[in-house]
Each structure stands twice: as C-alpha cells, then as structure tokens.
Amino acid sequence: IIVEGEVEVIGRDAEGSPLKVCEFGVGDCVGELEFIYDHLTAADVRAKTDVRAAKLNRQHFELCMGPVVDVLKRNAGEENKVYDYYNSAKKVPRDSSLSSLSLSMSASR
C-alpha cells in the first residue's frame, strides 16, 4: 500500500520492450493481484518520486482482505488497463517462496 509518493507500473509488450501500464499514488494497493490469483508478478513497479509503502505478507493480506477478495476478482474481470495487462501476463505459475509484497524504493536521481 503506497503511503507516500508515486509509482509507475512497467510491463513488457509481446516483443519484450518496456510498456507503461499505469501509475499509482497514495492509498493505492500494488501487487494484490499476485496474492489473489497466486501468480508471479506480471510487471515491475518503479518509483516516480520518493516512496514509502506498507508491506503485507500473504497471511495478513488474507486476514484483511478475505471478505473482499470476490469483489477484487470481479473488478479484475472488468475492462481496466491495469487488469487487462495483468490478465495477459499472468501465464507463469507463482513461485511459492515469494510470500510477501515488498515496496521500499526511491526515485532514480
């Protein structure tokens, strides 16, 4: 969860070239789709400014978000550029050793 700052999500096109998918800011959640669908990350998150973020491991995510997982899944099925990219990129099974989302980053200067 982004507490301060802004990030951009960078995916890859069919040829493997970087593709800007979207941007997120304060209050936005990043990486929740990997927890919901149990997949590896589908894109990279790059800081646009200095960023502070809260980290949730899978267990805490499920405790906090369990009741809304169905809503998130439904939203992921609707037309949305974030979810569209994710759905096209989530082909690789998740590495079970990746049990938490970590976002501590600074913008490149």
PDB file of N, CA and C in Angstrom:
ATOM      1  N   ILE A   1       0.861  -1.168   0.000  1.00  0.00           N
ATOM      2  CA  ILE A   1       0.000   0.000   0.000  1.00  0.00           C
ATOM      3  C   ILE A   1       0.903   1.225   0.000  1.00  0.00           C
ATOM      4  N   ILE A   2       0.705   2.117  -0.938  1.00  0.00           N
ATOM      5  CA  ILE A   2       1.550   3.306  -1.043  1.00  0.00           C
ATOM      6  C   ILE A   2       1.110   4.326   0.001  1.00  0.00           C
ATOM      7  N   VAL A   3       2.038   4.700   0.870  1.00  0.00           N
ATOM      8  CA  VAL A   3       1.783   5.658   1.937  1.00  0.00           C
ATOM      9  C   VAL A   3       2.166   7.067   1.494  1.00  0.00           C
ATOM     10  N   GLU A   4       3.260   7.187   0.767  1.00  0.00           N
ATOM     11  CA  GLU A   4       3.722   8.470   0.224  1.00  0.00           C
ATOM     12  C   GLU A   4       4.322   8.233  -1.145  1.00  0.00           C
ATOM     13  N   GLY A   5       4.129   9.178  -2.056  1.00  0.00           N
ATOM     14  CA  GLY A   5       4.801   9.139  -3.341  1.00  0.00           C
ATOM     15  C   GLY A   5       3.974   8.551  -4.461  1.00  0.00           C
ATOM     16  N   GLU A   6       4.650   8.403  -5.602  1.00  0.00           N
ATOM     17  CA  GLU A   6       4.004   7.888  -6.806  1.00  0.00           C
ATOM     18  C   GLU A   6       4.894   6.851  -7.472  1.00  0.00           C
ATOM     19  N   VAL A   7       4.263   5.839  -8.048  1.00  0.00           N
ATOM     20  CA  VAL A   7       4.984   4.789  -8.774  1.00  0.00           C
ATOM     21  C   VAL A   7       4.347   4.616 -10.147  1.00  0.00           C
ATOM     22  N   GLU A   8       5.110   3.999 -11.050  1.00  0.00           N
ATOM     23  CA  GLU A   8       4.549   3.607 -12.336  1.00  0.00           C
ATOM     24  C   GLU A   8       4.771   2.115 -12.507  1.00  0.00           C
ATOM     25  N   VAL A   9       3.826   1.480 -13.157  1.00  0.00           N
ATOM     26  CA  VAL A   9       3.892   0.045 -13.400  1.00  0.00           C
ATOM     27  C   VAL A   9       4.388  -0.154 -14.828  1.00  0.00           C
ATOM     28  N   ILE A  10       5.484  -0.913 -14.955  1.00  0.00           N
ATOM     29  CA  ILE A  10       6.103  -1.161 -16.250  1.00  0.00           C
ATOM     30  C   ILE A  10       6.006  -2.651 -16.567  1.00  0.00           C
ATOM     31  N   GLY A  11       5.294  -2.962 -17.626  1.00  0.00           N
ATOM     32  CA  GLY A  11       5.192  -4.333 -18.100  1.00  0.00           C
ATOM     33  C   GLY A  11       6.052  -4.504 -19.341  1.00  0.00           C
ATOM     34  N   ARG A  12       5.784  -5.517 -20.099  1.00  0.00           N
ATOM     35  CA  ARG A  12       6.518  -5.800 -21.346  1.00  0.00           C
ATOM     36  C   ARG A  12       5.504  -6.081 -22.447  1.00  0.00           C
ATOM     37  N   ASP A  13       5.805  -5.585 -23.645  1.00  0.00           N
ATOM     38  CA  ASP A  13       4.939  -5.904 -24.777  1.00  0.00           C
ATOM     39  C   ASP A  13       5.330  -7.272 -25.336  1.00  0.00           C
ATOM     40  N   ALA A  14       4.702  -7.682 -26.408  1.00  0.00           N
ATOM     41  CA  ALA A  14       4.941  -9.012 -26.987  1.00  0.00           C
ATOM     42  C   ALA A  14       6.386  -9.219 -27.408  1.00  0.00           C
ATOM     43  N   GLU A  15       7.089  -8.137 -27.737  1.00  0.00           N
ATOM     44  CA  GLU A  15       8.497  -8.230 -28.144  1.00  0.00           C
ATOM     45  C   GLU A  15       9.453  -8.108 -26.955  1.00  0.00           C
ATOM     46  N   GLY A  16       8.915  -7.891 -25.750  1.00  0.00           N
ATOM     47  CA  GLY A  16       9.753  -7.774 -24.564  1.00  0.00           C
ATOM     48  C   GLY A  16      10.207  -6.362 -24.253  1.00  0.00           C
ATOM     49  N   SER A  17       9.704  -5.387 -24.989  1.00  0.00           N
ATOM     50  CA  SER A  17      10.067  -3.991 -24.737  1.00  0.00           C
ATOM     51  C   SER A  17       9.233  -3.440 -23.585  1.00  0.00           C
ATOM     52  N   PRO A  18       9.814  -2.517 -22.779  1.00  0.00           N
ATOM     53  CA  PRO A  18       9.065  -1.927 -21.662  1.00  0.00           C
ATOM     54  C   PRO A  18       7.780  -1.249 -22.142  1.00  0.00           C
ATOM     55  N   LEU A  19       6.728  -1.385 -21.339  1.00  0.00           N
ATOM     56  CA  LEU A  19       5.422  -0.830 -21.656  1.00  0.00           C
ATOM     57  C   LEU A  19       4.830  -0.252 -20.375  1.00  0.00           C
ATOM     58  N   LYS A  20       4.589   1.057 -20.344  1.00  0.00           N
ATOM     59  CA  LYS A  20       3.983   1.667 -19.159  1.00  0.00           C
ATOM     60  C   LYS A  20       2.516   1.265 -19.105  1.00  0.00           C
ATOM     61  N   VAL A  21       2.130   0.632 -17.993  1.00  0.00           N
ATOM     62  CA  VAL A  21       0.774   0.128 -17.832  1.00  0.00           C
ATOM     63  C   VAL A  21      -0.108   1.160 -17.143  1.00  0.00           C
ATOM     64  N   CYS A  22       0.396   1.755 -16.054  1.00  0.00           N
ATOM     65  CA  CYS A  22      -0.387   2.723 -15.298  1.00  0.00           C
ATOM     66  C   CYS A  22       0.494   3.370 -14.234  1.00  0.00           C
ATOM     67  N   GLU A  23      -0.106   4.246 -13.445  1.00  0.00           N
ATOM     68  CA  GLU A  23       0.565   4.880 -12.311  1.00  0.00           C
ATOM     69  C   GLU A  23      -0.309   4.701 -11.079  1.00  0.00           C
ATOM     70  N   PHE A  24       0.339   4.685  -9.905  1.00  0.00           N
ATOM     71  CA  PHE A  24      -0.368   4.616  -8.639  1.00  0.00           C
ATOM     72  C   PHE A  24       0.183   5.667  -7.695  1.00  0.00           C
ATOM     73  N   GLY A  25      -0.650   6.069  -6.729  1.00  0.00           N
ATOM     74  CA  GLY A  25      -0.236   7.063  -5.745  1.00  0.00           C
ATOM     75  C   GLY A  25      -0.710   6.680  -4.360  1.00  0.00           C
ATOM     76  N   VAL A  26      -0.703   7.657  -3.467  1.00  0.00           N
ATOM     77  CA  VAL A  26      -1.042   7.452  -2.060  1.00  0.00           C
ATOM     78  C   VAL A  26      -2.389   6.736  -1.927  1.00  0.00           C
ATOM     79  N   GLY A  27      -2.381   5.678  -1.120  1.00  0.00           N
ATOM     80  CA  GLY A  27      -3.588   4.909  -0.849  1.00  0.00           C
ATOM     81  C   GLY A  27      -3.820   3.744  -1.788  1.00  0.00           C
ATOM     82  N   ASP A  28      -3.077   3.699  -2.881  1.00  0.00           N
ATOM     83  CA  ASP A  28      -3.258   2.606  -3.835  1.00  0.00           C
ATOM     84  C   ASP A  28      -2.536   1.345  -3.367  1.00  0.00           C
ATOM     85  N   CYS A  29      -3.101   0.211  -3.719  1.00  0.00           N
ATOM     86  CA  CYS A  29      -2.532  -1.092  -3.397  1.00  0.00           C
ATOM     87  C   CYS A  29      -1.847  -1.638  -4.644  1.00  0.00           C
ATOM     88  N   VAL A  30      -0.636  -2.122  -4.482  1.00  0.00           N
ATOM     89  CA  VAL A  30       0.141  -2.661  -5.600  1.00  0.00           C
ATOM     90  C   VAL A  30       0.500  -4.109  -5.284  1.00  0.00           C
ATOM     91  N   GLY A  31       0.265  -5.005  -6.221  1.00  0.00           N
ATOM     92  CA  GLY A  31       0.651  -6.399  -6.036  1.00  0.00           C
ATOM     93  C   GLY A  31      -0.438  -7.304  -5.509  1.00  0.00           C
ATOM     94  N   GLU A  32      -1.630  -6.761  -5.309  1.00  0.00           N
ATOM     95  CA  GLU A  32      -2.703  -7.580  -4.747  1.00  0.00           C
ATOM     96  C   GLU A  32      -3.145  -8.684  -5.691  1.00  0.00           C
ATOM     97  N   LEU A  33      -3.028  -8.472  -6.984  1.00  0.00           N
ATOM     98  CA  LEU A  33      -3.480  -9.497  -7.931  1.00  0.00           C
ATOM     99  C   LEU A  33      -2.631 -10.756  -7.853  1.00  0.00           C
ATOM    100  N   GLU A  34      -1.355 -10.607  -7.549  1.00  0.00           N
ATOM    101  CA  GLU A  34      -0.497 -11.788  -7.398  1.00  0.00           C
ATOM    102  C   GLU A  34      -0.939 -12.624  -6.198  1.00  0.00           C
ATOM    103  N   PHE A  35      -1.367 -11.964  -5.121  1.00  0.00           N
ATOM    104  CA  PHE A  35      -1.871 -12.698  -3.964  1.00  0.00           C
ATOM    105  C   PHE A  35      -3.217 -13.348  -4.289  1.00  0.00           C
ATOM    106  N   ILE A  36      -4.100 -12.617  -4.927  1.00  0.00           N
ATOM    107  CA  ILE A  36      -5.439 -13.125  -5.217  1.00  0.00           C
ATOM    108  C   ILE A  36      -5.385 -14.323  -6.156  1.00  0.00           C
ATOM    109  N   TYR A  37      -4.568 -14.222  -7.212  1.00  0.00           N
ATOM    110  CA  TYR A  37      -4.519 -15.271  -8.229  1.00  0.00           C
ATOM    111  C   TYR A  37      -3.338 -16.218  -8.076  1.00  0.00           C
ATOM    112  N   ASP A  38      -2.506 -16.012  -7.046  1.00  0.00           N
ATOM    113  CA  ASP A  38      -1.390 -16.904  -6.745  1.00  0.00           C
ATOM    114  C   ASP A  38      -0.437 -17.062  -7.936  1.00  0.00           C
ATOM    115  N   HIS A  39       0.024 -15.934  -8.464  1.00  0.00           N
ATOM    116  CA  HIS A  39       0.944 -15.914  -9.603  1.00  0.00           C
ATOM    117  C   HIS A  39       2.169 -15.074  -9.278  1.00  0.00           C
ATOM    118  N   LEU A  40       3.208 -15.246 -10.091  1.00  0.00           N
ATOM    119  CA  LEU A  40       4.368 -14.365 -10.028  1.00  0.00           C
ATOM    120  C   LEU A  40       3.944 -12.962 -10.427  1.00  0.00           C
ATOM    121  N   THR A  41       4.779 -11.995 -10.122  1.00  0.00           N
ATOM    122  CA  THR A  41       4.483 -10.635 -10.545  1.00  0.00           C
ATOM    123  C   THR A  41       4.432 -10.568 -12.065  1.00  0.00           C
ATOM    124  N   ALA A  42       3.546  -9.730 -12.566  1.00  0.00           N
ATOM    125  CA  ALA A  42       3.359  -9.605 -14.008  1.00  0.00           C
ATOM    126  C   ALA A  42       4.050  -8.370 -14.566  1.00  0.00           C
ATOM    127  N   ALA A  43       4.515  -7.483 -13.681  1.00  0.00           N
ATOM    128  CA  ALA A  43       5.142  -6.237 -14.126  1.00  0.00           C
ATOM    129  C   ALA A  43       6.053  -5.727 -13.017  1.00  0.00           C
ATOM    130  N   ASP A  44       6.843  -4.719 -13.345  1.00  0.00           N
ATOM    131  CA  ASP A  44       7.708  -4.073 -12.361  1.00  0.00           C
ATOM    132  C   ASP A  44       7.051  -2.784 -11.891  1.00  0.00           C
ATOM    133  N   VAL A  45       7.323  -2.410 -10.654  1.00  0.00           N
ATOM    134  CA  VAL A  45       6.844  -1.142 -10.114  1.00  0.00           C
ATOM    135  C   VAL A  45       8.065  -0.271  -9.892  1.00  0.00           C
ATOM    136  N   ARG A  46       8.051   0.920 -10.487  1.00  0.00           N
ATOM    137  CA  ARG A  46       9.201   1.827 -10.424  1.00  0.00           C
ATOM    138  C   ARG A  46       8.751   3.142  -9.793  1.00  0.00           C
ATOM    139  N   ALA A  47       9.548   3.633  -8.840  1.00  0.00           N
ATOM    140  CA  ALA A  47       9.231   4.889  -8.167  1.00  0.00           C
ATOM    141  C   ALA A  47       9.393   6.065  -9.118  1.00  0.00           C
ATOM    142  N   LYS A  48       8.382   6.948  -9.119  1.00  0.00           N
ATOM    143  CA  LYS A  48       8.479   8.211  -9.856  1.00  0.00           C
ATOM    144  C   LYS A  48       8.976   9.307  -8.924  1.00  0.00           C
ATOM    145  N   THR A  49       8.690   9.158  -7.635  1.00  0.00           N
ATOM    146  CA  THR A  49       9.133  10.079  -6.589  1.00  0.00           C
ATOM    147  C   THR A  49       9.641   9.209  -5.446  1.00  0.00           C
ATOM    148  N   ASP A  50      10.128   9.830  -4.383  1.00  0.00           N
ATOM    149  CA  ASP A  50      10.444   9.040  -3.197  1.00  0.00           C
ATOM    150  C   ASP A  50       9.145   8.403  -2.712  1.00  0.00           C
ATOM    151  N   VAL A  51       9.233   7.136  -2.305  1.00  0.00           N
ATOM    152  CA  VAL A  51       8.037   6.369  -1.950  1.00  0.00           C
ATOM    153  C   VAL A  51       8.222   5.718  -0.588  1.00  0.00           C
ATOM    154  N   ARG A  52       7.156   5.764   0.205  1.00  0.00           N
ATOM    155  CA  ARG A  52       7.062   4.956   1.417  1.00  0.00           C
ATOM    156  C   ARG A  52       5.850   4.064   1.226  1.00  0.00           C
ATOM    157  N   ALA A  53       6.002   2.809   1.614  1.00  0.00           N
ATOM    158  CA  ALA A  53       4.907   1.862   1.411  1.00  0.00           C
ATOM    159  C   ALA A  53       4.784   0.934   2.609  1.00  0.00           C
ATOM    160  N   ALA A  54       3.571   0.484   2.847  1.00  0.00           N
ATOM    161  CA  ALA A  54       3.312  -0.518   3.877  1.00  0.00           C
ATOM    162  C   ALA A  54       3.372  -1.890   3.215  1.00  0.00           C
ATOM    163  N   LYS A  55       3.879  -2.850   3.938  1.00  0.00           N
ATOM    164  CA  LYS A  55       4.063  -4.203   3.411  1.00  0.00           C
ATOM    165  C   LYS A  55       3.120  -5.159   4.138  1.00  0.00           C
ATOM    166  N   LEU A  56       2.431  -5.972   3.376  1.00  0.00           N
ATOM    167  CA  LEU A  56       1.590  -7.020   3.938  1.00  0.00           C
ATOM    168  C   LEU A  56       2.090  -8.362   3.442  1.00  0.00           C
ATOM    169  N   ASN A  57       2.251  -9.319   4.362  1.00  0.00           N
ATOM    170  CA  ASN A  57       2.555 -10.671   3.891  1.00  0.00           C
ATOM    171  C   ASN A  57       1.233 -11.337   3.506  1.00  0.00           C
ATOM    172  N   ARG A  58       1.312 -12.491   2.914  1.00  0.00           N
ATOM    173  CA  ARG A  58       0.109 -13.165   2.414  1.00  0.00           C
ATOM    174  C   ARG A  58      -0.916 -13.401   3.533  1.00  0.00           C
ATOM    175  N   GLN A  59      -0.465 -13.850   4.692  1.00  0.00           N
ATOM    176  CA  GLN A  59      -1.394 -14.146   5.784  1.00  0.00           C
ATOM    177  C   GLN A  59      -2.158 -12.893   6.204  1.00  0.00           C
ATOM    178  N   HIS A  60      -1.451 -11.776   6.377  1.00  0.00           N
ATOM    179  CA  HIS A  60      -2.116 -10.539   6.775  1.00  0.00           C
ATOM    180  C   HIS A  60      -3.038 -10.024   5.670  1.00  0.00           C
ATOM    181  N   PHE A  61      -2.602 -10.164   4.441  1.00  0.00           N
ATOM    182  CA  PHE A  61      -3.451  -9.756   3.318  1.00  0.00           C
ATOM    183  C   PHE A  61      -4.765 -10.524   3.352  1.00  0.00           C
ATOM    184  N   GLU A  62      -4.678 -11.834   3.528  1.00  0.00           N
ATOM    185  CA  GLU A  62      -5.886 -12.654   3.541  1.00  0.00           C
ATOM    186  C   GLU A  62      -6.776 -12.333   4.738  1.00  0.00           C
ATOM    187  N   LEU A  63      -6.168 -12.031   5.899  1.00  0.00           N
ATOM    188  CA  LEU A  63      -6.965 -11.650   7.066  1.00  0.00           C
ATOM    189  C   LEU A  63      -7.696 -10.334   6.822  1.00  0.00           C
ATOM    190  N   CYS A  64      -6.991  -9.367   6.237  1.00  0.00           N
ATOM    191  CA  CYS A  64      -7.580  -8.044   5.990  1.00  0.00           C
ATOM    192  C   CYS A  64      -8.547  -8.047   4.815  1.00  0.00           C
ATOM    193  N   MET A  65      -8.190  -8.749   3.762  1.00  0.00           N
ATOM    194  CA  MET A  65      -8.912  -8.639   2.505  1.00  0.00           C
ATOM    195  C   MET A  65      -9.819  -9.822   2.205  1.00  0.00           C
ATOM    196  N   GLY A  66      -9.766 -10.853   3.018  1.00  0.00           N
ATOM    197  CA  GLY A  66     -10.549 -12.048   2.735  1.00  0.00           C
ATOM    198  C   GLY A  66     -11.980 -11.787   2.311  1.00  0.00           C
ATOM    199  N   PRO A  67     -12.720 -10.961   3.051  1.00  0.00           N
ATOM    200  CA  PRO A  67     -14.116 -10.727   2.687  1.00  0.00           C
ATOM    201  C   PRO A  67     -14.309 -10.004   1.351  1.00  0.00           C
ATOM    202  N   VAL A  68     -13.291  -9.310   0.854  1.00  0.00           N
ATOM    203  CA  VAL A  68     -13.466  -8.548  -0.387  1.00  0.00           C
ATOM    204  C   VAL A  68     -12.762  -9.181  -1.581  1.00  0.00           C
ATOM    205  N   VAL A  69     -12.184 -10.350  -1.396  1.00  0.00           N
ATOM    206  CA  VAL A  69     -11.459 -10.993  -2.493  1.00  0.00           C
ATOM    207  C   VAL A  69     -12.380 -11.217  -3.691  1.00  0.00           C
ATOM    208  N   ASP A  70     -13.629 -11.618  -3.448  1.00  0.00           N
ATOM    209  CA  ASP A  70     -14.552 -11.834  -4.567  1.00  0.00           C
ATOM    210  C   ASP A  70     -14.828 -10.537  -5.321  1.00  0.00           C
ATOM    211  N   VAL A  71     -14.926  -9.418  -4.599  1.00  0.00           N
ATOM    212  CA  VAL A  71     -15.125  -8.115  -5.243  1.00  0.00           C
ATOM    213  C   VAL A  71     -13.910  -7.768  -6.088  1.00  0.00           C
ATOM    214  N   LEU A  72     -12.712  -7.994  -5.544  1.00  0.00           N
ATOM    215  CA  LEU A  72     -11.492  -7.704  -6.298  1.00  0.00           C
ATOM    216  C   LEU A  72     -11.410  -8.574  -7.547  1.00  0.00           C
ATOM    217  N   LYS A  73     -11.771  -9.833  -7.430  1.00  0.00           N
ATOM    218  CA  LYS A  73     -11.759 -10.718  -8.602  1.00  0.00           C
ATOM    219  C   LYS A  73     -12.752 -10.236  -9.657  1.00  0.00           C
ATOM    220  N   ARG A  74     -13.925  -9.801  -9.221  1.00  0.00           N
ATOM    221  CA  ARG A  74     -14.919  -9.302 -10.166  1.00  0.00           C
ATOM    222  C   ARG A  74     -14.391  -8.045 -10.859  1.00  0.00           C
ATOM    223  N   ASN A  75     -13.790  -7.133 -10.082  1.00  0.00           N
ATOM    224  CA  ASN A  75     -13.218  -5.918 -10.663  1.00  0.00           C
ATOM    225  C   ASN A  75     -12.130  -6.260 -11.668  1.00  0.00           C
ATOM    226  N   ALA A  76     -11.358  -7.290 -11.370  1.00  0.00           N
ATOM    227  CA  ALA A  76     -10.270  -7.689 -12.267  1.00  0.00           C
ATOM    228  C   ALA A  76     -10.813  -8.209 -13.586  1.00  0.00           C
ATOM    229  N   GLY A  77     -12.049  -8.653 -13.598  1.00  0.00           N
ATOM    230  CA  GLY A  77     -12.644  -9.148 -14.825  1.00  0.00           C
ATOM    231  C   GLY A  77     -13.249  -8.055 -15.693  1.00  0.00           C
ATOM    232  N   GLU A  78     -13.397  -6.839 -15.138  1.00  0.00           N
ATOM    233  CA  GLU A  78     -13.972  -5.736 -15.892  1.00  0.00           C
ATOM    234  C   GLU A  78     -12.909  -5.068 -16.752  1.00  0.00           C
ATOM    235  N   GLU A  79     -13.357  -4.257 -17.709  1.00  0.00           N
ATOM    236  CA  GLU A  79     -12.425  -3.559 -18.598  1.00  0.00           C
ATOM    237  C   GLU A  79     -11.666  -2.493 -17.808  1.00  0.00           C
ATOM    238  N   ASN A  80     -10.357  -2.677 -17.707  1.00  0.00           N
ATOM    239  CA  ASN A  80      -9.493  -1.782 -16.952  1.00  0.00           C
ATOM    240  C   ASN A  80      -8.072  -2.055 -17.412  1.00  0.00           C
ATOM    241  N   LYS A  81      -7.303  -1.013 -17.757  1.00  0.00           N
ATOM    242  CA  LYS A  81      -5.978  -1.249 -18.338  1.00  0.00           C
ATOM    243  C   LYS A  81      -5.031  -1.975 -17.394  1.00  0.00           C
ATOM    244  N   VAL A  82      -5.161  -1.769 -16.084  1.00  0.00           N
ATOM    245  CA  VAL A  82      -4.306  -2.475 -15.130  1.00  0.00           C
ATOM    246  C   VAL A  82      -4.617  -3.964 -15.182  1.00  0.00           C
ATOM    247  N   TYR A  83      -5.889  -4.301 -15.057  1.00  0.00           N
ATOM    248  CA  TYR A  83      -6.283  -5.698 -15.043  1.00  0.00           C
ATOM    249  C   TYR A  83      -6.103  -6.347 -16.410  1.00  0.00           C
ATOM    250  N   ASP A  84      -6.336  -5.588 -17.476  1.00  0.00           N
ATOM    251  CA  ASP A  84      -6.125  -6.134 -18.818  1.00  0.00           C
ATOM    252  C   ASP A  84      -4.684  -6.590 -18.984  1.00  0.00           C
ATOM    253  N   TYR A  85      -3.730  -5.738 -18.574  1.00  0.00           N
ATOM    254  CA  TYR A  85      -2.321  -6.113 -18.700  1.00  0.00           C
ATOM    255  C   TYR A  85      -2.039  -7.323 -17.819  1.00  0.00           C
ATOM    256  N   TYR A  86      -2.487  -7.281 -16.581  1.00  0.00           N
ATOM    257  CA  TYR A  86      -2.226  -8.381 -15.657  1.00  0.00           C
ATOM    258  C   TYR A  86      -2.765  -9.692 -16.223  1.00  0.00           C
ATOM    259  N   ASN A  87      -4.006  -9.682 -16.687  1.00  0.00           N
ATOM    260  CA  ASN A  87      -4.604 -10.910 -17.211  1.00  0.00           C
ATOM    261  C   ASN A  87      -3.847 -11.450 -18.411  1.00  0.00           C
ATOM    262  N   SER A  88      -3.241 -10.573 -19.198  1.00  0.00           N
ATOM    263  CA  SER A  88      -2.471 -11.043 -20.354  1.00  0.00           C
ATOM    264  C   SER A  88      -1.099 -11.561 -19.946  1.00  0.00           C
ATOM    265  N   ALA A  89      -0.615 -11.175 -18.766  1.00  0.00           N
ATOM    266  CA  ALA A  89       0.751 -11.514 -18.362  1.00  0.00           C
ATOM    267  C   ALA A  89       0.835 -12.593 -17.296  1.00  0.00           C
ATOM    268  N   LYS A  90      -0.269 -13.036 -16.738  1.00  0.00           N
ATOM    269  CA  LYS A  90      -0.230 -13.973 -15.602  1.00  0.00           C
ATOM    270  C   LYS A  90      -0.147 -15.433 -16.022  1.00  0.00           C
ATOM    271  N   LYS A  91       0.656 -15.730 -16.991  1.00  0.00           N
ATOM    272  CA  LYS A  91       0.762 -17.089 -17.520  1.00  0.00           C
ATOM    273  C   LYS A  91       1.685 -17.994 -16.704  1.00  0.00           C
ATOM    274  N   VAL A  92       2.612 -17.404 -15.936  1.00  0.00           N
ATOM    275  CA  VAL A  92       3.625 -18.178 -15.227  1.00  0.00           C
ATOM    276  C   VAL A  92       3.132 -18.498 -13.823  1.00  0.00           C
ATOM    277  N   PRO A  93       3.201 -19.762 -13.376  1.00  0.00           N
ATOM    278  CA  PRO A  93       2.789 -20.112 -12.014  1.00  0.00           C
ATOM    279  C   PRO A  93       3.637 -19.372 -10.984  1.00  0.00           C
ATOM    280  N   ARG A  94       3.032 -19.085  -9.853  1.00  0.00           N
ATOM    281  CA  ARG A  94       3.691 -18.330  -8.798  1.00  0.00           C
ATOM    282  C   ARG A  94       4.771 -19.160  -8.125  1.00  0.00           C
ATOM    283  N   ASP A  95       5.888 -18.512  -7.806  1.00  0.00           N
ATOM    284  CA  ASP A  95       6.960 -19.121  -7.027  1.00  0.00           C
ATOM    285  C   ASP A  95       6.522 -19.077  -5.570  1.00  0.00           C
ATOM    286  N   SER A  96       6.273 -20.226  -4.965  1.00  0.00           N
ATOM    287  CA  SER A  96       5.735 -20.265  -3.605  1.00  0.00           C
ATOM    288  C   SER A  96       6.679 -19.678  -2.571  1.00  0.00           C
ATOM    289  N   SER A  97       7.943 -19.473  -2.912  1.00  0.00           N
ATOM    290  CA  SER A  97       8.868 -18.866  -1.955  1.00  0.00           C
ATOM    291  C   SER A  97       8.646 -17.366  -1.839  1.00  0.00           C
ATOM    292  N   LEU A  98       7.864 -16.787  -2.752  1.00  0.00           N
ATOM    293  CA  LEU A  98       7.562 -15.359  -2.692  1.00  0.00           C
ATOM    294  C   LEU A  98       6.292 -15.190  -1.873  1.00  0.00           C
ATOM    295  N   SER A  99       6.452 -14.946  -0.571  1.00  0.00           N
ATOM    296  CA  SER A  99       5.281 -14.940   0.296  1.00  0.00           C
ATOM    297  C   SER A  99       4.832 -13.555   0.713  1.00  0.00           C
ATOM    298  N   SER A 100       5.546 -12.501   0.301  1.00  0.00           N
ATOM    299  CA  SER A 100       5.101 -11.172   0.702  1.00  0.00           C
ATOM    300  C   SER A 100       5.443 -10.144  -0.353  1.00  0.00           C
ATOM    301  N   LEU A 101       4.770  -9.024  -0.251  1.00  0.00           N
ATOM    302  CA  LEU A 101       4.973  -7.906  -1.159  1.00  0.00           C
ATOM    303  C   LEU A 101       5.893  -6.916  -0.479  1.00  0.00           C
ATOM    304  N   SER A 102       6.957  -6.511  -1.137  1.00  0.00           N
ATOM    305  CA  SER A 102       7.895  -5.570  -0.542  1.00  0.00           C
ATOM    306  C   SER A 102       8.046  -4.360  -1.436  1.00  0.00           C
ATOM    307  N   LEU A 103       7.787  -3.179  -0.875  1.00  0.00           N
ATOM    308  CA  LEU A 103       7.902  -1.948  -1.639  1.00  0.00           C
ATOM    309  C   LEU A 103       8.682  -0.913  -0.845  1.00  0.00           C
ATOM    310  N   SER A 104       9.975  -0.927  -0.937  1.00  0.00           N
ATOM    311  CA  SER A 104      10.805   0.114  -0.364  1.00  0.00           C
ATOM    312  C   SER A 104      11.675   0.602  -1.496  1.00  0.00           C
ATOM    313  N   MET A 105      11.428   1.811  -1.956  1.00  0.00           N
ATOM    314  CA  MET A 105      12.158   2.267  -3.123  1.00  0.00           C
ATOM    315  C   MET A 105      12.297   3.772  -3.108  1.00  0.00           C
ATOM    316  N   SER A 106      13.244   4.255  -3.868  1.00  0.00           N
ATOM    317  CA  SER A 106      13.427   5.682  -4.063  1.00  0.00           C
ATOM    318  C   SER A 106      13.487   5.945  -5.547  1.00  0.00           C
ATOM    319  N   ALA A 107      13.073   7.132  -5.922  1.00  0.00           N
ATOM    320  CA  ALA A 107      13.134   7.504  -7.334  1.00  0.00           C
ATOM    321  C   ALA A 107      14.586   7.629  -7.753  1.00  0.00           C
ATOM    322  N   SER A 108      14.875   7.247  -9.000  1.00  0.00           N
ATOM    323  CA  SER A 108      16.224   7.415  -9.548  1.00  0.00           C
ATOM    324  C   SER A 108      16.500   8.894  -9.692  1.00  0.00           C
ATOM    325  N   ARG A 109      17.716   9.281  -9.377  1.00  0.00           N
ATOM    326  CA  ARG A 109      18.073  10.703  -9.487  1.00  0.00           C
ATOM    327  C   ARG A 109      19.215  10.879 -10.413  1.00  0.00           C
TER     328      ARG A 109
END
